XYZ file of C-alpha atoms in Angstrom:
447
model
C -100.807 -71.147 11.299
C -100.583 -67.393 10.965
C -98.342 -65.238 12.476
C -101.068 -64.159 15.155
C -101.366 -67.674 15.903
C -97.878 -68.042 16.638
C -98.020 -65.020 19.194
C -101.248 -66.075 20.806
C -100.454 -70.128 21.005
C -98.746 -71.216 24.176
C -94.955 -70.848 23.651
C -93.790 -74.281 24.560
C -96.787 -75.837 22.137
C -95.183 -73.591 19.257
C -91.655 -74.796 20.025
C -92.435 -77.923 20.224
C -94.418 -78.211 17.054
C -92.048 -76.236 14.875
C -88.994 -77.537 16.046
C -89.922 -81.330 15.852
C -91.004 -80.798 12.174
C -88.133 -78.581 11.456
C -85.695 -81.131 12.923
C -87.077 -84.384 10.887
C -87.303 -81.763 7.799
C -83.306 -81.415 8.019
C -82.771 -84.906 9.131
C -84.544 -86.037 5.975
C -82.110 -83.607 4.119
C -78.854 -84.895 5.605
C -80.134 -88.465 4.720
C -79.674 -87.802 0.953
C -75.711 -87.823 1.442
C -75.913 -90.337 4.203
C -78.068 -92.957 2.375
C -75.167 -92.575 -0.673
C -72.191 -93.113 1.766
C -74.302 -96.245 3.101
C -75.227 -97.757 -0.526
C -72.095 -96.560 -2.087
C -69.896 -98.073 0.566
C -71.410 -101.509 0.325
C -72.225 -101.292 -3.632
C -69.025 -100.014 -4.930
C -66.623 -100.145 -2.150
C -64.189 -98.056 -0.666
C -62.654 -96.195 -3.786
C -66.481 -94.928 -4.146
C -66.621 -93.740 -0.257
C -63.509 -91.966 -1.181
C -64.557 -90.542 -4.226
C -67.855 -89.610 -2.735
C -66.055 -87.808 0.450
C -64.008 -85.619 -1.833
C -67.228 -84.241 -3.755
C -69.126 -83.433 -0.735
C -67.661 -80.025 -0.252
C -69.239 -78.667 -3.439
C -72.601 -80.431 -2.377
C -72.201 -78.394 0.717
C -71.540 -74.855 -1.347
C -74.568 -75.789 -3.177
C -76.774 -76.666 -0.080
C -75.474 -73.376 1.449
C -76.477 -71.609 -1.482
C -80.125 -72.332 -0.935
C -80.232 -72.231 2.707
C -78.607 -68.746 2.466
C -81.552 -67.306 0.175
C -84.085 -69.623 1.918
C -83.586 -68.427 5.575
C -82.701 -64.990 4.687
C -85.940 -64.661 2.546
C -87.950 -66.629 5.039
C -86.982 -64.577 7.777
C -87.426 -61.051 6.373
C -91.231 -62.971 5.103
C -91.669 -63.631 9.006
C -90.621 -60.040 10.052
C -93.041 -58.433 7.472
C -96.019 -61.129 8.558
C -95.352 -60.177 11.932
C -95.877 -56.192 11.106
C -98.986 -57.357 8.960
C -96.700 -56.080 6.011
C -98.561 -58.507 3.226
C -97.523 -57.179 0.158
C -94.177 -56.944 1.107
C -93.796 -60.470 2.388
C -94.887 -61.653 -1.035
C -92.316 -59.752 -2.919
C -89.639 -61.234 -0.830
C -90.879 -64.571 -1.669
C -91.093 -63.856 -5.325
C -87.924 -62.289 -5.681
C -86.167 -64.903 -3.451
C -87.678 -67.531 -5.528
C -86.262 -65.819 -9.076
C -82.851 -65.241 -7.425
C -82.485 -69.117 -6.254
C -83.350 -69.969 -9.861
C -80.737 -67.914 -11.542
C -78.309 -68.914 -8.976
C -78.696 -72.903 -9.555
C -78.384 -72.308 -13.197
C -75.466 -70.355 -12.723
C -73.804 -73.133 -10.358
C -74.809 -75.762 -12.957
C -73.047 -73.932 -15.874
C -69.856 -73.207 -13.695
C -69.577 -76.594 -12.367
C -69.924 -78.525 -15.993
C -67.218 -75.952 -17.267
C -64.832 -76.557 -14.498
C -65.411 -80.128 -13.580
C -62.083 -81.599 -14.254
C -59.713 -78.940 -12.382
C -62.406 -78.834 -9.830
C -62.295 -82.424 -9.029
C -58.551 -82.552 -9.153
C -58.291 -79.575 -6.683
C -60.457 -81.433 -4.396
C -57.978 -84.285 -4.398
C -59.591 -86.780 -6.833
C -56.912 -88.799 -8.863
C -56.051 -91.832 -10.523
C -59.076 -94.413 -10.220
C -60.937 -91.924 -7.927
C -61.433 -89.120 -10.573
C -63.638 -91.113 -12.884
C -65.772 -92.380 -9.721
C -66.086 -88.567 -8.514
C -66.804 -87.355 -12.027
C -69.602 -89.961 -12.663
C -71.257 -88.831 -9.260
C -70.700 -85.052 -9.322
C -71.719 -84.334 -12.819
C -75.134 -85.436 -12.578
C -75.624 -83.463 -9.200
C -74.526 -80.509 -11.171
C -77.093 -80.833 -13.805
C -79.781 -80.866 -10.663
C -78.373 -77.931 -8.837
C -81.289 -75.691 -9.475
C -83.719 -78.197 -7.753
C -81.573 -78.534 -4.561
C -81.591 -74.734 -4.375
C -85.003 -73.972 -4.969
C -86.050 -76.755 -2.848
C -84.217 -75.480 0.362
C -86.041 -72.189 -0.526
C -89.309 -73.785 -0.384
C -88.889 -75.394 2.659
C -88.223 -72.240 4.452
C -90.911 -70.049 3.216
C -93.590 -72.841 3.640
C -92.429 -73.362 7.113
C -92.399 -69.907 7.783
C -96.007 -69.300 6.189
C -97.455 -71.499 9.000
C -97.220 -75.252 7.154
C -94.177 -77.043 9.071
C -96.085 -80.142 8.556
C -95.815 -80.013 4.840
C -92.179 -78.934 4.850
C -91.379 -82.053 7.104
C -93.333 -84.104 4.518
C -91.772 -82.769 1.479
C -88.121 -83.448 2.989
C -88.940 -86.966 4.664
C -90.677 -88.110 1.539
C -87.558 -86.842 -0.599
C -85.469 -88.620 1.579
C -87.333 -91.666 1.651
C -87.530 -91.872 -2.177
C -83.503 -91.256 -2.440
C -82.981 -94.498 -0.095
C -85.266 -96.727 -1.950
C -83.762 -95.343 -5.569
C -80.224 -95.562 -3.944
C -80.776 -99.335 -3.237
C -82.562 -99.849 -6.744
C -79.876 -97.929 -9.128
C -76.885 -99.396 -7.032
C -78.023 -103.151 -6.418
C -80.492 -104.444 -8.993
C -79.714 -102.277 -11.708
C -75.385 -102.056 -11.015
C -75.675 -98.234 -11.783
C -72.764 -97.325 -9.291
C -71.929 -94.065 -8.759
C -74.271 -92.647 -11.359
C -77.204 -94.444 -9.638
C -76.360 -92.929 -6.384
C -76.070 -89.382 -7.897
C -79.604 -90.089 -9.946
C -81.261 -91.098 -6.554
C -79.864 -88.145 -4.767
C -80.981 -85.777 -7.517
C -84.530 -87.178 -7.455
C -85.172 -86.463 -4.036
C -85.385 -82.497 -3.830
C -87.695 -82.815 -7.146
C -89.961 -85.165 -5.434
C -90.047 -82.971 -1.981
C -91.009 -79.666 -4.443
C -93.940 -81.344 -6.067
C -95.380 -82.447 -2.115
C -94.734 -78.641 -1.328
C -96.837 -77.560 -4.250
C -99.923 -78.767 -2.168
C -99.327 -75.643 0.001
C -101.628 -73.813 -2.066
C -104.514 -75.552 -0.752
C -103.240 -74.845 3.007
C -106.348 -72.995 4.244
C -104.327 -70.319 6.293
C -101.774 -69.724 3.536
C -100.352 -66.018 3.075
C -97.760 -67.142 0.436
C -98.201 -66.058 -2.827
C -96.356 -64.549 -6.054
C -96.491 -61.012 -6.538
C -94.717 -58.473 -9.011
C -91.309 -57.425 -7.774
C -90.083 -54.143 -7.124
C -86.412 -54.581 -7.468
C -84.918 -52.704 -4.694
C -80.960 -53.472 -3.440
C -81.781 -53.048 0.319
C -84.190 -55.953 0.776
C -81.592 -58.084 -1.336
C -78.898 -57.171 0.746
C -80.878 -57.770 3.814
C -81.662 -61.325 2.703
C -78.113 -62.071 1.820
C -76.709 -60.618 5.142
C -79.411 -62.488 7.497
C -79.190 -65.863 5.304
C -75.020 -65.571 4.844
C -74.780 -67.134 8.538
C -76.590 -70.403 7.056
C -74.578 -70.257 4.175
C -70.921 -70.019 6.000
C -72.207 -72.984 8.254
C -72.327 -74.931 5.012
C -69.735 -73.776 3.183
C -67.344 -74.062 6.009
C -68.595 -77.891 6.435
C -67.443 -78.236 2.988
C -64.155 -76.432 3.267
C -63.545 -78.289 6.627
C -64.352 -81.798 4.729
C -61.772 -80.447 2.181
C -59.056 -79.344 4.231
C -59.513 -82.505 6.320
C -59.234 -84.699 3.134
C -55.891 -82.910 2.334
C -54.295 -83.622 5.337
C -55.608 -87.059 6.035
C -54.552 -87.930 2.397
C -51.008 -86.892 3.619
C -51.373 -88.611 6.829
C -52.789 -92.225 5.960
C -53.880 -92.307 2.254
C -57.265 -93.469 0.844
C -57.939 -95.734 3.618
C -57.617 -92.530 6.108
C -60.162 -90.737 3.631
C -62.664 -93.348 3.491
C -62.442 -93.568 7.117
C -63.294 -89.722 7.468
C -66.006 -90.112 5.021
C -67.872 -92.295 7.411
C -67.307 -89.938 10.626
C -67.996 -86.862 8.638
C -71.282 -87.998 6.889
C -72.471 -89.203 10.176
C -71.581 -86.067 11.715
C -73.680 -84.109 8.633
C -76.686 -85.849 10.410
C -76.098 -84.505 13.720
C -75.287 -81.302 12.288
C -78.642 -81.144 10.411
C -80.482 -81.939 13.548
C -78.841 -79.182 15.416
C -79.586 -76.760 12.331
C -83.497 -78.304 12.684
C -83.485 -76.721 16.341
C -82.114 -73.337 15.121
C -84.552 -73.524 11.895
C -87.633 -74.604 14.142
C -87.391 -71.545 16.586
C -86.591 -69.013 13.592
C -90.192 -68.365 12.506
C -91.569 -68.310 16.054
C -88.418 -65.576 17.076
C -88.782 -63.773 14.068
C -92.611 -63.033 14.336
C -92.274 -62.330 18.215
C -89.352 -59.945 17.333
C -91.307 -58.373 14.840
C -94.456 -58.031 17.514
C -91.515 -56.598 20.259
C -92.176 -59.734 22.497
C -88.640 -59.755 24.103
C -89.774 -62.006 27.002
C -90.903 -64.820 24.454
C -87.593 -64.376 22.647
C -85.477 -65.221 25.853
C -87.708 -68.068 26.562
C -87.303 -69.559 23.187
C -83.499 -68.870 23.287
C -83.557 -71.218 26.332
C -85.632 -73.842 24.850
C -83.369 -74.165 22.025
C -79.976 -74.359 24.030
C -81.639 -76.862 26.225
C -82.451 -79.204 23.553
C -79.448 -78.553 21.677
C -77.222 -79.655 24.970
C -79.284 -82.490 25.505
C -79.088 -83.862 21.857
C -75.057 -83.069 22.192
C -74.770 -85.204 24.935
C -76.771 -87.977 23.269
C -74.992 -88.152 20.362
C -71.712 -88.352 21.806
C -72.694 -90.965 23.995
C -74.078 -92.942 21.146
C -70.801 -92.421 19.300
C -68.899 -93.934 22.108
C -71.059 -96.961 22.670
C -71.713 -98.073 19.270
C -68.526 -96.940 17.263
C -67.979 -100.708 16.508
C -71.745 -101.242 14.863
C -71.697 -98.007 13.254
C -67.765 -98.501 11.550
C -69.202 -101.896 10.457
C -72.386 -100.586 8.621
C -69.896 -98.946 6.367
C -66.904 -101.541 5.858
C -68.195 -103.979 3.554
C -64.891 -105.162 2.719
C -63.784 -105.795 6.573
C -60.740 -103.725 6.144
C -59.104 -104.123 9.535
C -57.306 -100.582 9.210
C -60.198 -98.909 8.138
C -62.239 -99.970 11.206
C -59.484 -99.434 13.650
C -58.954 -95.597 12.321
C -62.673 -94.959 12.230
C -63.480 -96.238 15.573
C -60.876 -94.135 17.200
C -61.935 -90.880 15.167
C -65.637 -91.468 16.235
C -64.264 -91.373 19.699
C -62.343 -87.963 19.142
C -64.459 -86.415 16.911
C -67.803 -86.664 18.263
C -66.818 -84.547 21.395
C -67.468 -81.863 19.168
C -71.195 -82.372 19.534
C -71.302 -81.404 23.262
C -70.740 -77.456 21.996
C -71.813 -77.730 18.313
C -75.353 -77.553 18.904
C -75.308 -74.646 21.169
C -73.317 -72.465 18.498
C -75.399 -73.478 15.504
C -78.665 -72.538 17.452
C -77.097 -69.207 18.360
C -76.107 -68.653 14.844
C -79.642 -69.238 13.915
C -81.021 -67.147 17.001
C -79.305 -64.025 16.097
C -80.345 -64.089 12.470
C -84.048 -64.501 13.595
C -83.953 -61.431 15.598
C -82.053 -59.519 12.403
C -78.650 -59.209 14.425
C -76.580 -60.753 11.242
C -73.237 -59.580 12.789
C -73.277 -61.809 15.611
C -74.141 -64.678 13.471
C -71.514 -63.843 10.965
C -68.727 -63.702 13.692
C -69.786 -67.031 15.122
C -70.271 -68.780 11.929
C -66.734 -67.139 10.692
C -65.062 -68.122 13.609
C -66.100 -71.824 13.726
C -66.151 -72.378 10.211
C -62.758 -70.674 8.902
C -60.984 -68.645 11.475
C -60.235 -71.308 14.091
C -60.840 -74.786 12.412
C -58.064 -74.552 9.805
C -55.145 -73.201 11.784
C -56.198 -75.841 14.371
C -56.064 -78.412 11.740
C -52.795 -77.817 10.928
C -51.225 -77.329 14.303
C -52.583 -80.163 15.932
C -52.077 -82.748 12.985
C -48.375 -81.379 13.180
C -48.069 -82.414 16.690
C -50.621 -85.434 16.843
C -50.657 -86.377 13.541
C -54.174 -88.480 13.000
C -55.306 -87.940 16.618
C -54.534 -84.184 16.026
C -56.854 -84.353 12.891
C -59.943 -85.822 14.951
C -59.317 -83.179 18.209
C -59.743 -80.372 15.596
C -63.285 -79.921 15.650
C -63.864 -80.017 19.453
C -61.275 -77.738 19.993
C -62.978 -75.465 17.345
C -66.366 -75.508 18.949
C -65.408 -75.492 22.463
C -63.447 -72.198 21.751
C -66.400 -70.767 19.761
C -68.764 -71.287 22.336
C -66.785 -69.044 24.660
C -67.677 -66.033 22.513
C -71.137 -67.469 21.870
C -71.670 -67.390 25.795
C -70.922 -63.812 25.886
C -72.758 -62.756 23.034
C -76.061 -64.676 24.660
C -75.190 -62.692 27.981
C -75.068 -59.382 26.186
C -78.208 -60.096 24.475
C -80.253 -61.150 27.923
C -78.695 -57.822 29.365
C -79.802 -55.644 26.485
C -83.205 -57.286 26.240
C -83.802 -56.694 30.006
C -83.086 -53.212 29.624
C -85.358 -52.920 27.078
C -87.893 -54.311 29.179
C -87.469 -51.922 32.236
C -87.653 -48.915 29.396
């Protein structure tokens, strides 16, 4: 689908088409870790689950690096397409890909060099440390594939081929699930098997994405790069909120792990691992909504279609709110079932902590989707300042102080309430930014 097709096609059809495909793509991405969580919990046990949850923050940073470059570069690409600047858009794609490869290699080198102190800083000690090291060491070796896959998915989606982007992510995730079972159970490879299964997924996804070269409406192509600082800085500034979203998720998991270790030990961290990894799926779905509207919003922004932009924003918010209510309802009704899936040892303490945590922690979904979609929306209309402020607020400024304050007064209950309070308070500023955008857009239409 070309940029002109996005502008001329009925808006609701473009929204449904792009959001549904992007949503399933991000769902596939989140299943990398969720599949590991399920199979490790049932094949390795509670220690393996604890080790995985301690490592996840670094995986979030790696994923965020790819999304920052992918979302930032692909947004600039879509805006250039909307302005019919073909050569400029191809230079953006080529330079983003080169930077992504270099960043992935650097991530691998630094991670392997400091793997032991890094894992110990994350809280991996005793018999948990070798399990965490076995998993994380393999993930590090494949860092460049995780980064490049995120970049490729974003550009292929923005080049009018969201079906292929979705297919790549879903097939990669399906392969991860199959390989997780094969490596952990029949081959008894434990944590190393889970890591190999996860590392294989982006490679399979990238292989599928290469079929984009046969797409008849393809505009994406390599070009010689005139290295300029401004496009690079624009890519980082537009994509930085996506990085902050992922980085903050990892930081939150890290800080929660430290506090929970102090309050209830490894069993508490294992319970949080279940809750956090299910939460990652919900976050990925909300992110999918934001990424889905991004190409349509960016193209309409480039074409100065302000009315379409406001309608897309309304569609995105409505979808996020409905799904947030649905996720919270599922958590309340099926908390026992969810807990049992990951509690192969039938630990009564683990079950009790997890059930209570789900009931409280999942309240955040009522507000979270609106915040995440807003962050993606403001990036799509080249307003990185608002995206950055909202990302920083929900990811760092509010969540860390609230974690320590609430946990000091209410112990583990306070830990579970931290995220709902954070997302609810962030939504107040989100609402202000949105109303201000409406006001400015209406003024532009009158002029």
